Amino acid sequence: MFGHFGVLTLLGVMTWLSGCCSTPLTQSLQRFEFKQPHMGTLFTITLYAPDEVRARNGADAAFAKIAALDRMMTDYDPESELMQLSRKPVGDPVTVSDELFDILQQSQRVAELSDGAFDVTIGPVVRQWRRTRRTGILPAPEALARLRSAVGWQKLKLDPRNKTVTLTVPEMQLDLGGIAKGYAADQALAVLKGQGLPRALVAASGDIAVGEPPPGKRNWRVAVGKLDGKDGQPARILFLNHAAVSTSGDAEQFVEIGGQRYSHIIDPRTGVGLTERLQVTVIGRRATDTDAFATATSVLGVERGVALLESQPDLAGIFVRKNGGDSKIFRTKRSY
Ligand code: AMP
Ligand code: MG
């Protein structure tokens, strides 16, 4: 299904009109690749452009957008818009930028659909687990219970009419780490399209957004997941256009204490990092969705995760559950 997104691409139209297999316009496009670090990872932009100047200008504009979103949403800078919001008096509606409101609204939608498995109010607990990663000391259950009193997606109120955000209990701290990279990839792709460069791919480690395919091709070839881990299975190749894919879980970021591995993805119901070895790849139309749903379904596990993805019109998923040296693969019914 996803391989056929936007089948009538620019190339398809032109090929049909000329009755030939390529055109002077697409022939003259060259491939360019640019990399920049943002949001604690490396963003890669691959695009097709008529010349290097056009390519570089487009990539610069796209990276500038990503950098602006990073400055807005980072929880490492106390002055970011997100961090300033967390310091406002409890119960006061705060007017935020359109983009911050947009990403919070999309976050809340996934929170509701996933019954709170995805929860951007998880901040206080994420911070605790960052400390745990440094110290190697597990948080006491009472400490986690205290932190969790400031967690819960329903404690975050959005007013779409006035574009205000209200944090309703003390000590709340928002964390957009589960959705920001996908959102930034979508926005960067939109900037490139606006610059006349629709044949582009934006990748931020596990989150990838693709626009129109390379010249003369129907799709981008996107390798996902680390299914080639211990089991020696090949990485999966997806063929995508006008689509997005995100992989979460079975983390590069984890802490191991007393022989137990805790993921950087937290189950909001317990405040504890996931211990099940699960890697989820979600495919959809927008990286904002695939990013958030990949994090959400990592928390939900295979059965509930598959059901959630199948309840959505445009999403598909691959779940790899690892158990010792073995891994078992589960897929949604929807194909791609
Ligand atoms: P991802 O790599 O997209 O799965 O996002 C993982 C990041 O999302 C973590 O490093 C945290 O910053 C944040 N996070 C952890 N647990 C959750 C959760 N249950 N819901 C939303 N965000 C989370
Ligand atoms: Mg995510």
Coordinates of N, CA and C in Angstrom, one line a residue, residues 19-170:
G19 N 5.6 10.3 -23.4 CA 5.6 9.0 -23.9 C 7.0 8.4 -23.9
C20 N 7.8 8.9 -23.1 CA 9.2 8.4 -23.0 C 9.5 8.0 -21.6
C21 N 10.7 7.6 -21.4 CA 11.0 7.1 -20.0 C 11.7 8.1 -19.1
S22 N 12.2 9.2 -19.7 CA 12.7 10.2 -18.8 C 12.6 11.5 -19.5
T23 N 12.9 12.6 -18.8 CA 12.7 13.9 -19.4 C 14.0 14.8 -19.1
P24 N 14.2 15.8 -19.9 CA 15.4 16.6 -19.7 C 15.4 17.2 -18.3
L25 N 14.2 17.5 -17.8 CA 14.1 18.1 -16.4 C 14.6 17.2 -15.4
T26 N 14.1 15.9 -15.4 CA 14.5 15.0 -14.4 C 15.9 14.5 -14.6
Q27 N 16.3 14.4 -15.9 CA 17.7 13.9 -16.2 C 18.7 14.8 -15.6
S28 N 18.4 16.1 -15.5 CA 19.4 17.1 -15.0 C 19.5 17.2 -13.5
L29 N 18.6 16.5 -12.8 CA 18.7 16.5 -11.4 C 19.8 15.6 -10.9
Q30 N 20.5 16.2 -9.9 CA 21.6 15.4 -9.3 C 21.3 15.2 -7.8
R31 N 21.9 14.1 -7.3 CA 21.7 13.8 -5.9 C 22.6 14.5 -4.9
F32 N 22.1 15.0 -3.8 CA 23.0 15.7 -2.8 C 22.6 15.2 -1.5
E33 N 23.6 15.2 -0.6 CA 23.4 14.7 0.8 C 24.0 15.7 1.8
F34 N 23.3 16.1 2.8 CA 23.8 17.0 3.8 C 23.5 16.4 5.2
K35 N 24.5 16.7 6.1 CA 24.3 16.2 7.5 C 24.5 17.3 8.5
Q36 N 23.7 17.4 9.5 CA 23.9 18.3 10.6 C 23.4 17.7 11.9
P37 N 24.1 18.0 13.0 CA 23.6 17.5 14.3 C 22.5 18.4 14.9
H38 N 21.4 17.9 15.3 CA 20.3 18.6 16.0 C 19.6 17.6 16.9
M39 N 19.0 18.1 17.9 CA 18.1 17.2 18.8 C 18.9 16.0 19.3
G40 N 20.2 16.2 19.5 CA 20.9 15.1 20.1 C 21.2 13.9 19.1
T41 N 21.0 14.2 17.8 CA 21.2 13.2 16.8 C 21.7 13.8 15.5
L42 N 22.0 13.0 14.5 CA 22.5 13.5 13.3 C 21.3 13.5 12.3
F43 N 20.9 14.7 11.8 CA 19.9 14.7 10.7 C 20.6 14.6 9.3
T44 N 20.0 13.8 8.5 CA 20.6 13.7 7.1 C 19.5 14.1 6.1
I45 N 19.8 15.0 5.2 CA 18.9 15.4 4.1 C 19.5 14.8 2.8
T46 N 18.7 14.1 2.1 CA 19.1 13.6 0.8 C 18.1 14.2 -0.2
L47 N 18.6 14.9 -1.2 CA 17.6 15.5 -2.1 C 18.2 15.5 -3.6
Y48 N 17.3 15.8 -4.5 CA 17.7 15.9 -5.9 C 17.4 17.3 -6.3
A49 N 18.4 18.0 -6.9 CA 18.3 19.4 -7.3 C 19.1 19.6 -8.6
P50 N 18.7 20.7 -9.3 CA 19.4 20.9 -10.6 C 20.9 21.3 -10.4
D51 N 21.2 21.9 -9.3 CA 22.6 22.3 -9.1 C 22.9 22.4 -7.6
E52 N 24.2 22.6 -7.3 CA 24.6 22.5 -5.9 C 24.1 23.7 -5.2
V53 N 24.1 24.9 -5.8 CA 23.6 26.1 -5.1 C 22.2 25.9 -4.6
R54 N 21.3 25.4 -5.5 CA 19.9 25.2 -5.2 C 19.8 24.2 -4.1
A55 N 20.6 23.1 -4.2 CA 20.6 22.0 -3.2 C 21.0 22.6 -1.8
R56 N 22.1 23.3 -1.8 CA 22.6 23.8 -0.5 C 21.7 24.8 0.1
N57 N 21.1 25.7 -0.7 CA 20.2 26.7 -0.1 C 19.0 26.0 0.5
G58 N 18.5 25.0 -0.2 CA 17.3 24.2 0.3 C 17.7 23.5 1.6
A59 N 18.8 22.9 1.6 CA 19.2 22.1 2.8 C 19.4 23.1 4.0
D60 N 20.1 24.3 3.7 CA 20.3 25.3 4.8 C 19.0 25.7 5.4
A61 N 18.0 26.0 4.5 CA 16.7 26.4 5.0 C 16.0 25.3 5.8
A62 N 16.1 24.1 5.4 CA 15.5 23.0 6.1 C 16.2 22.8 7.5
F63 N 17.5 22.8 7.5 CA 18.3 22.7 8.8 C 17.9 23.9 9.7
A64 N 17.8 25.1 9.1 CA 17.4 26.2 10.0 C 16.1 26.0 10.7
K65 N 15.2 25.4 10.0 CA 13.9 25.0 10.5 C 14.0 24.0 11.7
I66 N 14.8 23.0 11.4 CA 15.0 22.0 12.5 C 15.7 22.6 13.7
A67 N 16.7 23.5 13.4 CA 17.4 24.1 14.6 C 16.4 25.0 15.4
A68 N 15.5 25.7 14.7 CA 14.5 26.5 15.4 C 13.6 25.7 16.3
L69 N 13.2 24.5 15.7 CA 12.3 23.6 16.5 C 13.1 23.1 17.7
D70 N 14.3 22.7 17.5 CA 15.1 22.2 18.6 C 15.2 23.2 19.7
R71 N 15.5 24.5 19.3 CA 15.6 25.6 20.4 C 14.3 25.7 21.1
M72 N 13.2 25.5 20.4 CA 11.9 25.7 21.0 C 11.6 24.6 22.0
M73 N 12.0 23.3 21.6 CA 11.4 22.2 22.3 C 12.4 21.5 23.3
T74 N 13.7 21.9 23.2 CA 14.7 21.2 24.0 C 14.4 21.3 25.5
D75 N 14.6 20.3 26.3 CA 14.5 20.4 27.7 C 15.9 20.5 28.3
Y76 N 17.0 20.7 27.5 CA 18.3 20.9 28.0 C 18.6 22.3 28.2
D77 N 17.8 23.2 27.5 CA 18.0 24.7 27.7 C 16.9 25.2 28.5
P78 N 17.2 25.8 29.7 CA 16.1 26.3 30.6 C 15.4 27.4 29.9
E79 N 15.9 28.1 28.9 CA 15.2 29.2 28.3 C 14.4 28.8 27.0
S80 N 14.4 27.5 26.7 CA 13.5 27.1 25.5 C 12.1 27.4 25.9
E81 N 11.3 27.6 24.8 CA 9.9 27.9 25.1 C 9.2 26.8 25.9
L82 N 9.6 25.6 25.6 CA 9.0 24.4 26.4 C 9.3 24.5 27.9
M83 N 10.6 24.9 28.2 CA 11.0 24.9 29.6 C 10.4 26.1 30.3
Q84 N 10.3 27.2 29.6 CA 9.6 28.4 30.2 C 8.2 28.1 30.5
L85 N 7.5 27.3 29.6 CA 6.1 26.9 29.9 C 6.0 26.2 31.2
S86 N 7.0 25.3 31.4 CA 6.9 24.4 32.6 C 7.1 25.3 33.9
R87 N 7.7 26.4 33.8 CA 7.9 27.3 35.0 C 6.8 28.2 35.3
K88 N 5.8 28.3 34.4 CA 4.7 29.2 34.6 C 3.8 28.7 35.8
P89 N 3.1 29.7 36.5 CA 2.3 29.3 37.7 C 1.3 28.2 37.3
V90 N 1.1 27.3 38.2 CA 0.2 26.2 38.0 C -1.2 26.7 37.8
G91 N -1.9 26.2 36.8 CA -3.3 26.6 36.5 C -3.4 27.8 35.6
D92 N -2.3 28.5 35.3 CA -2.4 29.7 34.4 C -2.4 29.3 33.0
P93 N -3.4 29.7 32.2 CA -3.3 29.4 30.7 C -2.1 30.3 30.1
V94 N -1.3 29.6 29.4 CA -0.1 30.3 28.8 C -0.3 30.2 27.3
T95 N -0.1 31.4 26.6 CA -0.1 31.4 25.2 C 1.2 31.0 24.7
V96 N 1.2 30.0 23.7 CA 2.4 29.5 23.2 C 2.4 29.7 21.7
S97 N 3.6 29.5 21.1 CA 3.7 29.6 19.6 C 2.8 28.6 18.9
D98 N 2.5 28.9 17.6 CA 1.6 28.0 16.9 C 2.2 26.6 16.8
E99 N 3.6 26.6 16.6 CA 4.2 25.3 16.4 C 4.2 24.5 17.7
L100 N 4.5 25.1 18.8 CA 4.4 24.4 20.0 C 3.0 23.9 20.3
F101 N 2.1 24.7 20.1 CA 0.7 24.3 20.3 C 0.3 23.1 19.4
D102 N 0.8 23.2 18.1 CA 0.5 22.1 17.1 C 1.1 20.8 17.6
I103 N 2.4 20.8 18.0 CA 3.0 19.5 18.4 C 2.3 19.0 19.7
L104 N 1.9 19.9 20.6 CA 1.3 19.4 21.8 C -0.1 18.8 21.5
Q105 N -0.8 19.4 20.6 CA -2.1 18.9 20.2 C -2.0 17.5 19.5
Q106 N -1.0 17.4 18.7 CA -0.8 16.1 18.1 C -0.3 15.0 19.1
S107 N 0.4 15.5 20.1 CA 0.8 14.6 21.2 C -0.4 14.1 22.0
Q108 N -1.3 15.1 22.3 CA -2.4 14.7 23.1 C -3.4 13.8 22.3
R109 N -3.4 13.9 21.0 CA -4.2 13.0 20.2 C -3.7 11.6 20.4
V110 N -2.4 11.4 20.3 CA -1.8 10.1 20.4 C -2.0 9.6 21.8
A111 N -1.9 10.5 22.8 CA -2.0 10.1 24.2 C -3.4 9.5 24.4
E112 N -4.4 10.2 23.8 CA -5.8 9.7 24.0 C -6.0 8.4 23.3
L113 N -5.5 8.3 22.0 CA -5.7 7.1 21.3 C -5.0 5.9 21.9
S114 N -3.9 6.2 22.5 CA -3.1 5.1 23.1 C -3.4 4.8 24.6
D115 N -4.5 5.5 25.0 CA -4.9 5.3 26.4 C -3.7 5.7 27.4
G116 N -3.0 6.8 27.0 CA -2.0 7.3 27.9 C -0.6 6.6 27.8
A117 N -0.5 5.6 26.9 CA 0.8 5.0 26.7 C 1.8 6.0 26.2
F118 N 1.4 6.9 25.3 CA 2.2 8.0 24.9 C 1.8 9.2 25.8
D119 N 2.8 9.8 26.4 CA 2.5 10.8 27.4 C 3.6 11.8 27.5
V120 N 3.4 13.0 27.0 CA 4.5 14.0 27.0 C 4.6 14.7 28.4
T121 N 3.8 14.4 29.3 CA 4.0 14.9 30.7 C 4.9 14.0 31.5
I122 N 5.6 13.0 30.8 CA 6.4 12.1 31.4 C 7.8 12.7 31.9
G123 N 8.0 14.0 31.6 CA 9.2 14.7 31.9 C 9.9 14.4 33.2
P124 N 9.2 14.6 34.4 CA 9.8 14.4 35.7 C 10.4 12.9 35.8
V125 N 9.7 12.0 35.2 CA 10.2 10.6 35.4 C 11.4 10.3 34.4
V126 N 11.3 10.9 33.2 CA 12.5 10.8 32.3 C 13.7 11.4 32.9
R127 N 13.6 12.5 33.6 CA 14.7 13.1 34.2 C 15.3 12.2 35.3
Q128 N 14.4 11.6 36.0 CA 14.9 10.7 37.1 C 15.7 9.5 36.4
W129 N 15.2 9.0 35.3 CA 15.9 7.9 34.7 C 17.2 8.3 34.0
R130 N 17.2 9.6 33.6 CA 18.5 10.1 33.1 C 19.6 10.0 34.3
R131 N 19.1 10.4 35.5 CA 20.0 10.4 36.6 C 20.4 8.9 36.9
T132 N 19.4 8.1 36.8 CA 19.7 6.6 37.1 C 20.7 6.1 36.1
R133 N 20.6 6.5 34.8 CA 21.6 6.1 33.9 C 23.0 6.5 34.3
R134 N 23.1 7.7 34.9 CA 24.5 8.2 35.3 C 24.9 7.5 36.6
T135 N 24.0 7.3 37.5 CA 24.5 6.8 38.8 C 24.4 5.2 38.9
G136 N 23.5 4.6 38.1 CA 23.3 3.2 38.2 C 22.5 2.8 39.4
I137 N 21.9 3.8 40.1 CA 21.1 3.4 41.3 C 19.6 3.5 40.9
L138 N 18.8 2.5 41.1 CA 17.4 2.5 40.8 C 16.6 3.4 41.7
P139 N 15.7 4.2 41.1 CA 14.9 5.0 41.9 C 14.0 4.2 42.9
A140 N 13.8 4.7 44.1 CA 13.0 4.1 45.1 C 11.5 4.2 44.6
P141 N 10.7 3.1 44.9 CA 9.3 3.2 44.5 C 8.6 4.4 45.0
E142 N 8.9 4.9 46.2 CA 8.2 6.1 46.8 C 8.6 7.3 45.9
A143 N 9.9 7.4 45.5 CA 10.3 8.5 44.7 C 9.6 8.5 43.4
L144 N 9.5 7.3 42.8 CA 8.8 7.3 41.5 C 7.3 7.7 41.7
A145 N 6.7 7.2 42.8 CA 5.3 7.5 43.0 C 5.1 9.0 43.1
R146 N 6.1 9.7 43.8 CA 6.0 11.1 44.0 C 6.1 11.8 42.6
L147 N 7.1 11.4 41.8 CA 7.2 12.0 40.5 C 6.0 11.8 39.6
R148 N 5.4 10.6 39.8 CA 4.3 10.3 38.9 C 3.0 11.1 39.2
S149 N 3.0 11.8 40.4 CA 1.9 12.6 40.7 C 1.8 13.9 39.8
A150 N 3.0 14.1 39.2 CA 3.0 15.3 38.2 C 2.9 14.8 36.8
V151 N 2.6 13.5 36.6 CA 2.5 12.9 35.2 C 1.1 12.5 34.9
G152 N 0.7 12.7 33.7 CA -0.7 12.2 33.3 C -1.1 13.2 32.2
W153 N -1.4 12.6 31.0 CA -1.7 13.5 29.9 C -3.0 14.4 30.1
Q154 N -3.9 13.9 31.0 CA -5.1 14.7 31.2 C -4.8 15.9 32.1
K155 N -3.6 15.9 32.7 CA -3.2 17.1 33.5 C -2.7 18.3 32.7
L156 N -2.6 18.0 31.4 CA -2.2 19.0 30.4 C -3.4 19.5 29.6
K157 N -3.8 20.7 29.8 CA -5.0 21.2 29.1 C -4.6 22.1 27.9
L158 N -5.2 21.9 26.8 CA -5.0 22.7 25.6 C -6.3 23.4 25.3
D159 N -6.2 24.7 25.0 CA -7.4 25.5 24.5 C -7.1 25.9 23.1
P160 N -7.7 25.2 22.1 CA -7.4 25.4 20.7 C -7.9 26.8 20.2
R161 N -8.9 27.3 20.9 CA -9.4 28.6 20.4 C -8.4 29.7 20.7
N162 N -7.9 29.7 22.0 CA -7.0 30.8 22.4 C -5.5 30.4 22.2
K163 N -5.3 29.1 21.8 CA -3.9 28.6 21.7 C -3.2 28.8 23.0
T164 N -3.9 28.3 24.1 CA -3.2 28.4 25.4 C -3.0 26.9 25.9
V165 N -2.0 26.8 26.8 CA -1.6 25.6 27.4 C -1.7 25.8 28.9
T166 N -2.3 24.9 29.6 CA -2.4 25.0 31.1 C -1.8 23.7 31.7
L167 N -0.9 23.9 32.6 CA -0.3 22.7 33.4 C -1.1 22.8 34.7
T168 N -1.8 21.7 35.1 CA -2.8 21.8 36.2 C -2.3 21.3 37.5
V169 N -1.1 20.7 37.6 CA -0.6 20.4 38.9 C 0.9 20.8 39.0
P170 N 1.4 20.9 40.2 CA 2.8 21.4 40.4 C 3.8 20.4 39.9

